[in-house]
Coordinates of N, CA and C in Angstrom, one line a residue:
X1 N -11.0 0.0 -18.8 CA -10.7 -0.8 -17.6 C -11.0 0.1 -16.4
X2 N -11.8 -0.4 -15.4 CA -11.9 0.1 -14.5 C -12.2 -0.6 -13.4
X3 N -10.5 -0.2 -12.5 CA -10.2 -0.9 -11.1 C -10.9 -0.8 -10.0
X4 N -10.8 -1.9 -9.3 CA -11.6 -1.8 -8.0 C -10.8 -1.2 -7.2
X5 N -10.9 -0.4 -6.3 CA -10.1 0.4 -4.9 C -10.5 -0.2 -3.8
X6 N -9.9 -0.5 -2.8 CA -10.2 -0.7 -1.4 C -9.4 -0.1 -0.5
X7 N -9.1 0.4 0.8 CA -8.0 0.4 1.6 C -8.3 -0.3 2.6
X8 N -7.0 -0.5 3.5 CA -7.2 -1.1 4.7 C -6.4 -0.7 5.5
X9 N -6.2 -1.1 6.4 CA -5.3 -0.9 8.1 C -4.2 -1.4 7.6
X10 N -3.1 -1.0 8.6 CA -1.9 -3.0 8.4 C -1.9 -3.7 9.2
X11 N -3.0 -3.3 10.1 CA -3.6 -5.1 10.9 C -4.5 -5.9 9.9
X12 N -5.4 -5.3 9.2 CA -6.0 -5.5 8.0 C -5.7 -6.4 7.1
X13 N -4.5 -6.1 6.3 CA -3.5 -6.7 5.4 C -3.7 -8.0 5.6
X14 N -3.6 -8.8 4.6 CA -3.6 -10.5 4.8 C -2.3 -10.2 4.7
X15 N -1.2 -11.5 4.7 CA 0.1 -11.3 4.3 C 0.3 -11.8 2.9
X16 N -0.5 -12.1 2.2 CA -0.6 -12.4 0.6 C -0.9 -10.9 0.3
X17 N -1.6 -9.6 0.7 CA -1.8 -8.6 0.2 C -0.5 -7.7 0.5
X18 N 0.4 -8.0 1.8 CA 1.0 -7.2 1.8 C 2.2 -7.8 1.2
X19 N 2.7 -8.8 0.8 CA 3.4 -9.3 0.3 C 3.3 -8.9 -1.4
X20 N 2.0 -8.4 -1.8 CA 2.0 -8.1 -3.1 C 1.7 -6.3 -3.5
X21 N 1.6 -5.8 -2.0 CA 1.9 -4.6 -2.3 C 3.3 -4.2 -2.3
X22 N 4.2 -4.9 -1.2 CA 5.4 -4.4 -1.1 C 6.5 -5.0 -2.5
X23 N 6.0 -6.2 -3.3 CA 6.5 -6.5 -4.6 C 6.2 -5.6 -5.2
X24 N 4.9 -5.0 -5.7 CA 5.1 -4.0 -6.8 C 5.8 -2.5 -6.7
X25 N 5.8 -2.2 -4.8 CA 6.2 -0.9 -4.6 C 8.3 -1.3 -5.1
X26 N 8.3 -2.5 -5.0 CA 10.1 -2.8 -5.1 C 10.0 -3.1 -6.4
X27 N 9.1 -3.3 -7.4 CA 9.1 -3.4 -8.7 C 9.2 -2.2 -9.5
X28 N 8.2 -0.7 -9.0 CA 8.3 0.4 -9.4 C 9.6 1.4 -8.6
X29 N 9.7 1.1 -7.8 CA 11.0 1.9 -6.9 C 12.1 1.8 -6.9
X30 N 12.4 0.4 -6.7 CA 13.8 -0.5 -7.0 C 14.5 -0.3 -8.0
X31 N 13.1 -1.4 -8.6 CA 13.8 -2.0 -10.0 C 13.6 -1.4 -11.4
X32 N 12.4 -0.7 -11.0 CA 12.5 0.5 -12.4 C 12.9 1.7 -12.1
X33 N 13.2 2.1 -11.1 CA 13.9 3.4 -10.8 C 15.1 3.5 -10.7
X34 N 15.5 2.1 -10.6 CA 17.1 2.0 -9.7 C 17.3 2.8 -9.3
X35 N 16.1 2.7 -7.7 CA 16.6 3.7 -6.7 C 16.4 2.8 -5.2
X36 N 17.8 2.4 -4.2 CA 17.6 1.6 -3.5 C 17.5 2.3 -2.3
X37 N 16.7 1.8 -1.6 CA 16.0 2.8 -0.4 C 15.6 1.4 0.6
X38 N 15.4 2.5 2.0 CA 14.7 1.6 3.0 C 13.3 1.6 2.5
X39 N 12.6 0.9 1.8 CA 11.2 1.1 1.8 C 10.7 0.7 3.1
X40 N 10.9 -0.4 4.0 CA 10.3 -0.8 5.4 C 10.6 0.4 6.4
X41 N 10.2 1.6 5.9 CA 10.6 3.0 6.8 C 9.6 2.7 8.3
X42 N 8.9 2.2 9.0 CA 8.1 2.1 10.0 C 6.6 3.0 9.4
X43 N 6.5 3.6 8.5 CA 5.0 4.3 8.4 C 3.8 3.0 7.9
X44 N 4.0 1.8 7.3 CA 3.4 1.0 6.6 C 2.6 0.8 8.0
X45 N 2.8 0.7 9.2 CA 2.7 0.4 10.4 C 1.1 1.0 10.7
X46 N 1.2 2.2 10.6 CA 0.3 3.2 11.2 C -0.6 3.5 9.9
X47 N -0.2 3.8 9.0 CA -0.9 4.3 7.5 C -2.2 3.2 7.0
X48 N -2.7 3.7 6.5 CA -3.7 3.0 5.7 C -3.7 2.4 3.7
X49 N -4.1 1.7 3.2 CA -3.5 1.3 2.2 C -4.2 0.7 1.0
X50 N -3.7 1.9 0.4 CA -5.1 2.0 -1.2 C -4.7 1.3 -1.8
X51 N -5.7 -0.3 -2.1 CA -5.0 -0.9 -3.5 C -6.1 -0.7 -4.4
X52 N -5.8 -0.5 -5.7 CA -6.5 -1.0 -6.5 C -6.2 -2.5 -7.8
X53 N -6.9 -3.0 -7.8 CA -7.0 -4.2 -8.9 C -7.7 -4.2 -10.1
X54 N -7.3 -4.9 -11.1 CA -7.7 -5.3 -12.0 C -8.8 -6.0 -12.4
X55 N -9.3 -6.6 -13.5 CA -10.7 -7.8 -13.1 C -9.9 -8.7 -13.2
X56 N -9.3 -9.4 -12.9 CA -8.2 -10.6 -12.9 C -8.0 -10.8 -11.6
X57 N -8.0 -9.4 -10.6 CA -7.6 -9.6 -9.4 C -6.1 -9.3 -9.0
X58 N -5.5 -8.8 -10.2 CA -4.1 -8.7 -10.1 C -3.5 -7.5 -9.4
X59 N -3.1 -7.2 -8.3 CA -2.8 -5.9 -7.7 C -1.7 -4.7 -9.0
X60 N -2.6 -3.5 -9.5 CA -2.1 -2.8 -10.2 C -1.7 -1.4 -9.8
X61 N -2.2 -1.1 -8.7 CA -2.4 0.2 -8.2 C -2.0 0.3 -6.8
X62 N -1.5 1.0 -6.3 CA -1.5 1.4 -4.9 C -0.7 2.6 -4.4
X63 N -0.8 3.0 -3.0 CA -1.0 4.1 -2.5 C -0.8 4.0 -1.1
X64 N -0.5 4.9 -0.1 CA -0.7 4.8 1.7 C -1.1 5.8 1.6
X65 N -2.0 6.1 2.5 CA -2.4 7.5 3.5 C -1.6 7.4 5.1
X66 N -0.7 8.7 5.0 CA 0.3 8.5 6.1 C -0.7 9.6 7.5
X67 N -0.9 9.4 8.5 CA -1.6 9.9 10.1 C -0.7 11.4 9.8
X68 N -1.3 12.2 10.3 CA -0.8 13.2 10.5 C 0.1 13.2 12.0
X69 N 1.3 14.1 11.5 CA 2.3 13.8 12.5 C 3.3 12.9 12.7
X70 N 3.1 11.9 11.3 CA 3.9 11.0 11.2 C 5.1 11.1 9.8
X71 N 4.6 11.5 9.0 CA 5.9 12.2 7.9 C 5.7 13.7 8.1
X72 N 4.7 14.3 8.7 CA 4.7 15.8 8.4 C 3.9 16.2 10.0
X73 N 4.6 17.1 10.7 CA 3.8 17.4 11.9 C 2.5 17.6 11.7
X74 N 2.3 18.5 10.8 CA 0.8 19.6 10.9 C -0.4 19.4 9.8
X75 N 0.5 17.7 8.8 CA -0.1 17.2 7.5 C -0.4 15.8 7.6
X76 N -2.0 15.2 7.2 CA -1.9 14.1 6.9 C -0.8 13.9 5.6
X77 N -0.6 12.2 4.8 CA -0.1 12.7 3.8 C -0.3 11.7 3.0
X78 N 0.5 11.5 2.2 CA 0.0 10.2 1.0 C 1.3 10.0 0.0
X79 N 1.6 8.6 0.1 CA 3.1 8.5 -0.2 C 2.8 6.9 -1.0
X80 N 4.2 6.6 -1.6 CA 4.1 5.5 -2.3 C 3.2 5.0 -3.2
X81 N 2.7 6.2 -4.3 CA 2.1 6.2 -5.4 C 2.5 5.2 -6.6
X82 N 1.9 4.8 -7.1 CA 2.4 3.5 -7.7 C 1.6 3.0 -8.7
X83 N 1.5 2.9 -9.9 CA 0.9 1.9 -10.6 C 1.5 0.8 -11.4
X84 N 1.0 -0.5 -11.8 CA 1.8 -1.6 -12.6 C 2.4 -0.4 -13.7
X85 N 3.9 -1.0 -14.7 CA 4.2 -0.2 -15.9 C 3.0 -0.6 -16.9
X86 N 2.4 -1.5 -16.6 CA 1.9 -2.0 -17.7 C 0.3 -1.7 -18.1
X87 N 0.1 -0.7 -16.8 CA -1.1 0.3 -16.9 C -1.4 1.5 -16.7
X88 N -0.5 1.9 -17.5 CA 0.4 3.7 -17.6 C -0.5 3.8 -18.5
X89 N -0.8 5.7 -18.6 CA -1.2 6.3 -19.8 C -2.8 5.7 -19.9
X90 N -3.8 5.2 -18.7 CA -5.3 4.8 -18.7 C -5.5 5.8 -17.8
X91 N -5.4 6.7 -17.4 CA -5.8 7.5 -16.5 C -6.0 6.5 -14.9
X92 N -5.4 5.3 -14.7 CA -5.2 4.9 -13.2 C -4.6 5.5 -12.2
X93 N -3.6 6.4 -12.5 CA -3.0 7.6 -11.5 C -3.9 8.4 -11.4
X94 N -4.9 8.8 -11.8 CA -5.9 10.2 -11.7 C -7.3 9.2 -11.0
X95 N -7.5 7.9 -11.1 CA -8.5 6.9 -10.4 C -7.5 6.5 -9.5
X96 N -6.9 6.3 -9.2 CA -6.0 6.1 -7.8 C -6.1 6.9 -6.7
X97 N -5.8 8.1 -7.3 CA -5.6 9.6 -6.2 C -6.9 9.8 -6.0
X98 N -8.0 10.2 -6.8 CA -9.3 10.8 -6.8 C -9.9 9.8 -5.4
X99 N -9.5 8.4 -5.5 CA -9.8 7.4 -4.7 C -9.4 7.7 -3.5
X100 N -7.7 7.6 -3.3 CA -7.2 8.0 -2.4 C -7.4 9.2 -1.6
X101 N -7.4 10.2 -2.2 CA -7.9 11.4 -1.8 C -9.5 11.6 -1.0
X102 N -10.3 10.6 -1.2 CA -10.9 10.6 -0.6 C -11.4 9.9 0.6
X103 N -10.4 8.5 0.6 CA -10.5 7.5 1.9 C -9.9 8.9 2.5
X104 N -8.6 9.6 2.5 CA -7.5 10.7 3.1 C -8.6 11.7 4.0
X105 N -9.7 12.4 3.4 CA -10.7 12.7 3.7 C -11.7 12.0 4.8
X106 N -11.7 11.2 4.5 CA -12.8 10.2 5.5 C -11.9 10.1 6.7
X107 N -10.4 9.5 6.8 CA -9.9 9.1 7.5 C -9.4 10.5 8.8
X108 N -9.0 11.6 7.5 CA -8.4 12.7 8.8 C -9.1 14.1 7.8
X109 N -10.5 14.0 8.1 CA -11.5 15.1 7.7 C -10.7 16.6 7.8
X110 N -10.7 17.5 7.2 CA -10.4 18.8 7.5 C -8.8 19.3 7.5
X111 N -8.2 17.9 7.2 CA -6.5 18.3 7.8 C -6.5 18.7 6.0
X112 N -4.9 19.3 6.0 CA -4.3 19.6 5.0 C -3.7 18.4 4.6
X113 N -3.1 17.9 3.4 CA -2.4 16.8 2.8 C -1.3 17.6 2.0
X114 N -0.1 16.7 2.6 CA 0.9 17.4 1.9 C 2.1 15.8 1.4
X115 N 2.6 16.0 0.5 CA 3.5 15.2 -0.5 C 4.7 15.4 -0.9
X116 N 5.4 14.7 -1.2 CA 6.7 14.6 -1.7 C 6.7 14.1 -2.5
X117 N 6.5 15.0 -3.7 CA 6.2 14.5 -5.4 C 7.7 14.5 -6.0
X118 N 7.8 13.5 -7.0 CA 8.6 14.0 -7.8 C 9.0 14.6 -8.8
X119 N 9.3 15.7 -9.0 CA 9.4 16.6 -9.7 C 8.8 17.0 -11.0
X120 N 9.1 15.7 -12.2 CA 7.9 15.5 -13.0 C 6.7 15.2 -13.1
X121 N 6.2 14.8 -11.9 CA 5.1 14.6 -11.5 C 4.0 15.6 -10.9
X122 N 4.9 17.1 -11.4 CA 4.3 18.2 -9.8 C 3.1 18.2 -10.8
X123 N 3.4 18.7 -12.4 CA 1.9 19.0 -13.1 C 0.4 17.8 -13.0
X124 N 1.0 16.5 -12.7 CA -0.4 15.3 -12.4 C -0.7 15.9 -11.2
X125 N -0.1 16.2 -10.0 CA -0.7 16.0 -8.6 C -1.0 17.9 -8.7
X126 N -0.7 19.1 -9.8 CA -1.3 20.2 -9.5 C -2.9 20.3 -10.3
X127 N -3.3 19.1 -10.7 CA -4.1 19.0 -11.8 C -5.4 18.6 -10.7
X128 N -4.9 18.0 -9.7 CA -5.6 17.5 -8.4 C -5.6 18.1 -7.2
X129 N -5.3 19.4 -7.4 CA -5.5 20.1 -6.5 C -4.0 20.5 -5.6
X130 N -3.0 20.2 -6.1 CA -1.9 20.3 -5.3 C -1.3 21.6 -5.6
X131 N -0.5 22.1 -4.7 CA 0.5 23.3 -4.9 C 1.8 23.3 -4.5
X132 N 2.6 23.4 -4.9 CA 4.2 23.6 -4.9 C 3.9 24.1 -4.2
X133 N 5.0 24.2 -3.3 CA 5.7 24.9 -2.0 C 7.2 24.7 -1.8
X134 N 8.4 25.6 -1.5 CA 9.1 25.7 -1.2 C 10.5 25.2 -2.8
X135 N 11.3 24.8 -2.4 CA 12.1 24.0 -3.8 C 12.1 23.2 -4.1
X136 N 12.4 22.9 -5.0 CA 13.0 21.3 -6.0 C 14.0 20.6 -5.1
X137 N 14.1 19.1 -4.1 CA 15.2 19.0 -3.8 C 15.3 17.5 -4.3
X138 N 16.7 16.8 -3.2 CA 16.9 15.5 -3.7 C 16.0 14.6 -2.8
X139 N 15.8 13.6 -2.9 CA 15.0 12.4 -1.9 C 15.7 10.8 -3.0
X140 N 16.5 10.6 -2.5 CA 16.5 8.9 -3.2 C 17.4 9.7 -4.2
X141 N 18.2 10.3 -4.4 CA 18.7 10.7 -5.8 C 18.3 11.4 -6.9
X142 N 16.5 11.5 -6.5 CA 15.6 11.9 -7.3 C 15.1 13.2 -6.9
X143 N 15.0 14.1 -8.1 CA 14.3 15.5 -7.6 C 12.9 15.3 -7.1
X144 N 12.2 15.9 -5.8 CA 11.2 16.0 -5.8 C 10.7 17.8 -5.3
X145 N 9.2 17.5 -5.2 CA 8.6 19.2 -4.5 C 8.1 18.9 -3.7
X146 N 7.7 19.2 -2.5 CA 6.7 19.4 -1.9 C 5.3 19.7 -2.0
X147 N 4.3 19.2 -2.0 CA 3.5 19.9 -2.5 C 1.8 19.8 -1.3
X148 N 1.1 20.8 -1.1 CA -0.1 20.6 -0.7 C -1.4 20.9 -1.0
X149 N -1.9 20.3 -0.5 CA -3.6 20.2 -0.6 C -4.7 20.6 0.1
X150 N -5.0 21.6 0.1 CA -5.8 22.3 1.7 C -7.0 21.2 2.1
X151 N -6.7 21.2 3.2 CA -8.2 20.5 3.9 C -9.9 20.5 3.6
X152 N -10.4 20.2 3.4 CA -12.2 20.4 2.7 C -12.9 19.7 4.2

């Protein structure tokens, strides 16, 4: 299987696309984490927004690239990682990010990228270039790390 990627603005967004990004982010966040949060945090605003699909067309994948200065003073960043459950374990997380990571590039050349992983997660995103920094803490109930990406 291999998904198509695109990103866009969120002037960009039809409201059929944003309407099915923000279902799957409340599908994997919500309802399979049971973890209830503001997702409408104001970044969706300003960020740019990696979907990937299926050949069906069915939104499976997605991702934001957040402006630097906007979760992190001195870091662009990249939040709201996400794939369908039902396309775990095909390497779409590692084609998502490789994806992502490079609209992140195009969009804010040279900056550092830094994240708010969750904790289990540090070994996927250190496999990509990421580094721990600082401790393990809580976010949503959930342990997460910090982690960055030096600028290229």
């Amino acid at each position: 299987m291999t998904p198509s990627f695109f990103s866009k603005s969120f002037e960009q967004l039809s409201t059929v696309e944003l309407y099915e990004l923000l279902r799957l982010r409340q599908a994997v966040f919500v309802v399979e984490q049971t973890c209830p949060y503001l997702d409408a945090d104001g970044k969706d605003l300003v960020s740019h927004h990696v979907m990937g699909r299926d050949t069906s067309g069915k939104l499976i994948a997605y991702a934001r690239i957040v402006p630097v200065g906007v979760s992190y003073e001195a870091y662009a960043s990249i939040g709201r990682v996400i794939s369908d459950q039902s396309y775990r374990g095909k390497g779409l997380g590692t084609a998502l990010m490789e994806y992502t990571l490079s609209e992140t590039r195009k969009f804010h050349h040279g900056k550092d990228i830094k994240i708010s992983a969750q904790s289990h997660l540090v070994g996927f995103y250190g496999k990509l270039g990421f580094e721990a920094v600082g401790v393990i803490y809580q976010e949503d109930d959930i342990p997460h790390q910090a982690m960055i990406l030096k600028g290229l």
